[in-house]
XYZ file of C-alpha atoms in Angstrom:
358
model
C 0.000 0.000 0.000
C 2.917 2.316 0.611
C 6.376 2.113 0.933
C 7.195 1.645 4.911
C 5.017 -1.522 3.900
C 7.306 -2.798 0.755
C 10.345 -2.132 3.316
C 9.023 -3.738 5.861
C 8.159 -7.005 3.792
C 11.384 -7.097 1.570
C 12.624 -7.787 5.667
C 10.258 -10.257 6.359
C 10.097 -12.274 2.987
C 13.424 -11.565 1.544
C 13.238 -14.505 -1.066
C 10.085 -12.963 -2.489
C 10.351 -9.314 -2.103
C 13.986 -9.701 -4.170
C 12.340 -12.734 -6.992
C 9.544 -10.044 -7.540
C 11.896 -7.470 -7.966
C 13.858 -8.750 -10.474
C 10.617 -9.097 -12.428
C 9.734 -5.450 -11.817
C 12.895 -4.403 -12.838
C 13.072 -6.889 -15.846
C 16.108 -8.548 -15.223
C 16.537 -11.362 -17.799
C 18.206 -14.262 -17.046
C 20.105 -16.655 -19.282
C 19.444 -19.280 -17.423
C 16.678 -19.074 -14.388
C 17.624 -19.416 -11.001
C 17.165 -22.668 -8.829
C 16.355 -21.238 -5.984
C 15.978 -17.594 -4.917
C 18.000 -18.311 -1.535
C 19.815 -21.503 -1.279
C 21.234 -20.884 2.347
C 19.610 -18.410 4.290
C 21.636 -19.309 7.630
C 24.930 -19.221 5.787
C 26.057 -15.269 5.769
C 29.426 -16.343 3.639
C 27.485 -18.134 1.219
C 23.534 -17.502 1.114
C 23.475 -19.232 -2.222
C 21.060 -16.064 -4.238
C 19.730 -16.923 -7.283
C 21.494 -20.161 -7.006
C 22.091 -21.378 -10.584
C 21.232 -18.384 -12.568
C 23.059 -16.511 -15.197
C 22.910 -13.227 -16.824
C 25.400 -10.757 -17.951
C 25.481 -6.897 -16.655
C 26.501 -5.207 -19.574
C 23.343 -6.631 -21.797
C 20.902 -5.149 -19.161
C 22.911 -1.436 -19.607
C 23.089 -1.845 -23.032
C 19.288 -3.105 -23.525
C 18.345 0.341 -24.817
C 18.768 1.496 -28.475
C 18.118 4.178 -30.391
C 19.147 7.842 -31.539
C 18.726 9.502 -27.613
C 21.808 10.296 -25.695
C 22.838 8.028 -23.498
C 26.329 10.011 -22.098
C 26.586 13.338 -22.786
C 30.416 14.371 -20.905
C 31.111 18.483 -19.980
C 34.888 19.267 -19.130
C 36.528 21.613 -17.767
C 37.813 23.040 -20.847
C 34.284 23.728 -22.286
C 34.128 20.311 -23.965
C 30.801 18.398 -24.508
C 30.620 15.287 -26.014
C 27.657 13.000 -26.342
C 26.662 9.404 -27.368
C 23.596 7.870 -28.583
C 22.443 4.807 -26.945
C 23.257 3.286 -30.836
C 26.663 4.648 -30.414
C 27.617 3.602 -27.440
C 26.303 -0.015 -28.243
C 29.136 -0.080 -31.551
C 31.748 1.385 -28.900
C 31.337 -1.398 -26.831
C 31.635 -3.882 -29.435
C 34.508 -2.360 -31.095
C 36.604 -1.937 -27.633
C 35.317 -5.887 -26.756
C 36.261 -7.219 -29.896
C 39.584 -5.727 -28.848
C 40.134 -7.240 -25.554
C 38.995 -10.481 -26.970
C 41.929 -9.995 -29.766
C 44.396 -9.303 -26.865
C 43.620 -12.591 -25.193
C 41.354 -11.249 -22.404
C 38.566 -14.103 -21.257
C 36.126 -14.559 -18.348
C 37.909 -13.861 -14.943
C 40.457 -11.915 -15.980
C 41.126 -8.372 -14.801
C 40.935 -4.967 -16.518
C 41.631 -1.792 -14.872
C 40.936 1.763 -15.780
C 43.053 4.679 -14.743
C 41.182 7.105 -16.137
C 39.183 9.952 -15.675
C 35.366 10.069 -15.465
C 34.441 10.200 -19.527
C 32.827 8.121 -22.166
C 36.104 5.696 -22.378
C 35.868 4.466 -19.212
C 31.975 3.917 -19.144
C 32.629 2.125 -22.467
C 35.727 0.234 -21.642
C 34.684 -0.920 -18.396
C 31.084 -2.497 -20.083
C 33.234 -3.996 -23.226
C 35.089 -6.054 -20.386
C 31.898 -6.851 -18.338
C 30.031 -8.034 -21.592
C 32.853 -10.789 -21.864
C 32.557 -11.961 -18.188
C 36.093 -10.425 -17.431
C 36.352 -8.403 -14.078
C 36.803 -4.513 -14.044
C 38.865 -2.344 -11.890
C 39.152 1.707 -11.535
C 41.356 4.377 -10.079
C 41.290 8.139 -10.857
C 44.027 9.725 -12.489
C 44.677 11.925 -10.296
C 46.365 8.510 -7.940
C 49.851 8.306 -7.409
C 52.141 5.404 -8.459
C 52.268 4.263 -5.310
C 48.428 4.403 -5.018
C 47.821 2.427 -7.670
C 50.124 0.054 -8.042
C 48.854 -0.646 -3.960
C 45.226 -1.507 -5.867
C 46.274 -2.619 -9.243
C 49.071 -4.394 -8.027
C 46.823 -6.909 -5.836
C 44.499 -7.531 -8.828
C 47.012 -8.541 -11.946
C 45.174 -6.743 -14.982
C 45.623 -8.142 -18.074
C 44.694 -5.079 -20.040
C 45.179 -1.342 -18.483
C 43.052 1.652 -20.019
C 44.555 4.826 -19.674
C 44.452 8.655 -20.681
C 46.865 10.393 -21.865
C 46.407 13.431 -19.342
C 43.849 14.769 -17.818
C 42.776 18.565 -16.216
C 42.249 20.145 -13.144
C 40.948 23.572 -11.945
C 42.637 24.547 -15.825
C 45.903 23.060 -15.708
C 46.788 19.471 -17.528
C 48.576 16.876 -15.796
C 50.389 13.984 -17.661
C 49.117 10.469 -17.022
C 51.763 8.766 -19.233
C 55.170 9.344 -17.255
C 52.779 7.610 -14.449
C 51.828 5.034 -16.797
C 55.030 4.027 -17.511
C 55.808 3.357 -13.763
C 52.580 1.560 -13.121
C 53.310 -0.627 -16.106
C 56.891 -1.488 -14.950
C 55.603 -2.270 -11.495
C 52.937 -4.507 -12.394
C 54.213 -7.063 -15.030
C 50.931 -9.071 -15.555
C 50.041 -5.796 -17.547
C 50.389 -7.021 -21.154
C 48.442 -4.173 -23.349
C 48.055 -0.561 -22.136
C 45.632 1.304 -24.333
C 45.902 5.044 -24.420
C 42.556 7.359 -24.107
C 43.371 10.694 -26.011
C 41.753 12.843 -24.001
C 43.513 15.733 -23.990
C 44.701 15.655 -27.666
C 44.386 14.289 -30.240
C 47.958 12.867 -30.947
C 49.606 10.995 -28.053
C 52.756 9.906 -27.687
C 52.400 6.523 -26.635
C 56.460 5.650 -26.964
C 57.340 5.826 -23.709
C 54.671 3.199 -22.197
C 55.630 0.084 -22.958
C 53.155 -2.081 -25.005
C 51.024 0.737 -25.488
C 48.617 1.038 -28.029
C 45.864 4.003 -28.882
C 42.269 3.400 -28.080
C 41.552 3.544 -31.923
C 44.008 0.906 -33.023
C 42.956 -1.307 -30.158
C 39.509 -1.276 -31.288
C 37.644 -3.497 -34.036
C 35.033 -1.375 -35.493
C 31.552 -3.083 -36.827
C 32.372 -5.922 -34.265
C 28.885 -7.875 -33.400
C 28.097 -7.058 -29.672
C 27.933 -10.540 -27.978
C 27.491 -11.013 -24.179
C 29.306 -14.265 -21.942
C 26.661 -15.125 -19.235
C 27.709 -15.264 -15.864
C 27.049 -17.118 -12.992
C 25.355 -14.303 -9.985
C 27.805 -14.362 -7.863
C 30.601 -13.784 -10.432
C 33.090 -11.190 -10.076
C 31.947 -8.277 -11.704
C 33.937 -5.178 -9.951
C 36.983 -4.650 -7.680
C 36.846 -1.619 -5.539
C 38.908 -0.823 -3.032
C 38.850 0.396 0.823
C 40.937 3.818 1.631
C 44.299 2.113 2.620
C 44.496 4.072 5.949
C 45.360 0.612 8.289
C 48.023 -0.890 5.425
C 47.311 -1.727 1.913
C 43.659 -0.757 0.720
C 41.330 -4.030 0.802
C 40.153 -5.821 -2.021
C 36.107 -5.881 -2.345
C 34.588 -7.967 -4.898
C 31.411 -6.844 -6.195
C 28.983 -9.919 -8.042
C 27.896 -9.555 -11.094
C 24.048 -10.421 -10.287
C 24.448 -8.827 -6.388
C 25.312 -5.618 -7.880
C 22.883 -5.283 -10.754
C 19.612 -6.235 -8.776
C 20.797 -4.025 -6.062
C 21.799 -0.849 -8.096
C 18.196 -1.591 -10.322
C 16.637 -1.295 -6.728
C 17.962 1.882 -5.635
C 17.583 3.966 -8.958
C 13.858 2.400 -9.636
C 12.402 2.103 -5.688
C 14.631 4.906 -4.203
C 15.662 7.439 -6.625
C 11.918 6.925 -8.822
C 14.545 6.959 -11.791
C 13.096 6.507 -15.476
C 13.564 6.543 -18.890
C 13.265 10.338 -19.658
C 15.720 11.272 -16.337
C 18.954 13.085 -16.983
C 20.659 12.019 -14.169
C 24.321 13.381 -13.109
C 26.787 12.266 -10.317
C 29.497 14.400 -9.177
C 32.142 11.436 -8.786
C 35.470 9.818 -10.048
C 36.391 6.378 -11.192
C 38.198 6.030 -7.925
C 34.444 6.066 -5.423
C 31.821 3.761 -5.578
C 29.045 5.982 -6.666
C 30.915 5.525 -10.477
C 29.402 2.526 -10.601
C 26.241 3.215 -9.042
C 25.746 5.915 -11.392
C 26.963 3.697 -14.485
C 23.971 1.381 -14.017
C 21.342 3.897 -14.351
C 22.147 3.064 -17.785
C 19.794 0.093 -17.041
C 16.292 2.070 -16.797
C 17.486 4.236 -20.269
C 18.244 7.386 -18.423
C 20.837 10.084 -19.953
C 23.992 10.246 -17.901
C 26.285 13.183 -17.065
C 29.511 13.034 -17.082
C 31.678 15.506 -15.815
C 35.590 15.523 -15.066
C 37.344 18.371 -12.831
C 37.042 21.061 -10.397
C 33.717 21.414 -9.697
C 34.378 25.337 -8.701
C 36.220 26.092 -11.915
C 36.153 28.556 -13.838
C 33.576 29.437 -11.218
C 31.779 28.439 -8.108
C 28.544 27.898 -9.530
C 29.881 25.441 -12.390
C 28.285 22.224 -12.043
C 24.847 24.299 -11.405
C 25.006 26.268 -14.886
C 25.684 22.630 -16.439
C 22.208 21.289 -14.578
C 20.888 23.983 -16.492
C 22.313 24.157 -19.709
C 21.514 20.253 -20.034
C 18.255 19.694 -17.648
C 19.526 17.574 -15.245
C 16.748 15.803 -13.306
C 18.579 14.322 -10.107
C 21.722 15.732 -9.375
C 23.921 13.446 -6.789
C 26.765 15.045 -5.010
C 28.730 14.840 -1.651
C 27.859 16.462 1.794
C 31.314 18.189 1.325
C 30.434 19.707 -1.824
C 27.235 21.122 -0.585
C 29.099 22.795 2.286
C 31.703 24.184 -0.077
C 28.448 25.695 -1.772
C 27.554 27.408 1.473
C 30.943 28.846 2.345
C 31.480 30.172 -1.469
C 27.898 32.029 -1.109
C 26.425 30.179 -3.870
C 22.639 29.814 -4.397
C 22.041 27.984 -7.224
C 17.994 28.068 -7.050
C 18.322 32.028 -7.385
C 21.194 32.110 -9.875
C 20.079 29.176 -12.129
C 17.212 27.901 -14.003
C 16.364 24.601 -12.179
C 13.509 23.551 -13.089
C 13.790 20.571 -14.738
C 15.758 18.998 -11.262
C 13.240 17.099 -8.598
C 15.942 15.480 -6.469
C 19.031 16.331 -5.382
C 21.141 13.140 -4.044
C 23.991 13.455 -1.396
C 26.247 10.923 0.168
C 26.877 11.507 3.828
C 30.566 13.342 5.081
């Protein structure tokens, strides 16, 4: 009758309240589950959807046609966008390519790259082929992510070239070329040019561009998965010794993210949803999957106060952003600068403004 009463019974009747969801949220299964909870008193192993597959990257890439699907602002003035057709052939062009370099189910990519198109695309080419995806943000030291990367042994390591911050560039490559030489189970690193157009890719070894590592008119296929297989690596801070490995399922995380953008967030097809985040926190990912309902993402790399305080606000305007998601910090950074964006900016497109807690 009202939603205190589907929380309340999603406790009670677990098993059901998650089987129905999966139909409300039309999750399709390769092959249908066995049981909806094998082993309710086992915490370690509960046994969900024991026997099903699917694959993650079909249920983000389920929608088609000419609408944007990513649309990315920069600092630099940049905006680039992708149809939901488009970013279907990017995906199959980039997985064709990580099939070519020898990449199969369970092994690791990583992506140390900032929060564009490339890394939504590169990090669904590697889920659609049951291999296991990784991020950091560029702007992590060697030491930082050869402390994550290191643990995990990718096979394949997306990279940009450079990225920017509050209008300066910084150089990814001379990093690269640590990383790389640090972590010898890295066989291919392909270079993102996203702050020019010609890279110089020489001093990384095995390096190849984004556009020679790609097959392009490659048939999308998708490798189904058992639930509980790896789909993400993330990573805790690394404040008590190395930062912990977390393995996120591939079933776990899709049912769960469906839940919170369809129940919690009321999230649909005609949203324009936007995340103020890096590849390096967790809410990447969430924000990735609202790809799943057919909502237009956001993208946006850099300081959110540059050229001006009220930056991120004038791009909820100039592209209608629905729910904006941001951190507690960022809101009181808004109060200190003096900003009002309601007063300054025409919001009225937004109903819902998301915020993680400190």
């Amino acid at each position: 009758e009202h939603y205190p009463s589907v929380y309340q019974w999603s406790i009670d009747a677990a098993p059901a309240f998650w089987e129905a969801l999966c139909a409300f949220c039309d999750v399709e299964f390769d092959t249908a589950p066995a049981e909806i909870l094998a082993r309710p008193d086992d915490i370690m192993d509960a046994g969900w959807f024991d026997g099903s597959q699917l694959n993650y990257a079909e249920h983000l890439l389920r929608h088609e046609g000419g609408r944007e699907a990513l649309v990315f602002s920069g600092e630099t003035g940049e905006r680039r966008a992708l149809s939901f057709d488009e970013l279907r052939d990017a995906v199959a062009a980039v997985a064709a390519g990580l099939k070519s370099a020898g990449v199969v189910k369970g092994d690791r990519v990583g992506g140390y790259l900032p929060n564009c198109p490339e890394a939504i695309i590169a990090m669904l080419a590697t889920t659609s082929i049951g291999a296991i995806w990784s991020s950091c943000s560029p702007d992590f030291g060697v030491t930082g992510v050869v402390d994550r990367f290191g643990q995990i042994e990718p096979k394949v390591l997306f990279t940009a070239d450079a990225y920017f911050y509050n209008g300066k560039r910084f150089d990814c490559l001379g990093t690269v070329a640590q990383i790389v030489s640090s972590i010898p189970a890295v066989e291919r690193t392909v270079v993102v040019p996203f702050a020019s157009g010609d890279v110089d890719i020489a001093r990384v070894g095995n390096a190849v561009t984004l556009e020679s590592f790609s097959e392009p008119g490659a048939r999308l296929a998708f490798e189904p998965v058992a639930f509980d297989h790896p789909l993400f690596i993330m990573y805790s801070s690394g404040t008590t010794g190395l930062p912990k490995c977390m393995v996120q399922s591939a079933g776990g995380i899709l049912v769960h993210q469906l839940k919170e953008h369809i129940l919690h967030t009321n999230l649909r097809r005609e949203d324009t949803l936007f995340y103020f985040t890096t590849c390096g926190w967790m809410m990447w990912n969430w924000l990735t999957c609202a790809l799943g309902v057919g909502a237009t993402l956001v993208l946006f790399d850099g300081n959110p106060f540059h050229p001006h305080p009220g930056a991120l606000w004038e791009m909820a305007q100039d592209e209608k952003i629905t729910v904006f998601g941001t951190s507690a910090g960022y809101i009181a950074a808004l109060q200190n600068a003096g900003v009002k964006p309601g007063r300054t900016y025409d919001l009225k497109p937004l109903r819902a403004i998301l915020s993680t807690g400190s």
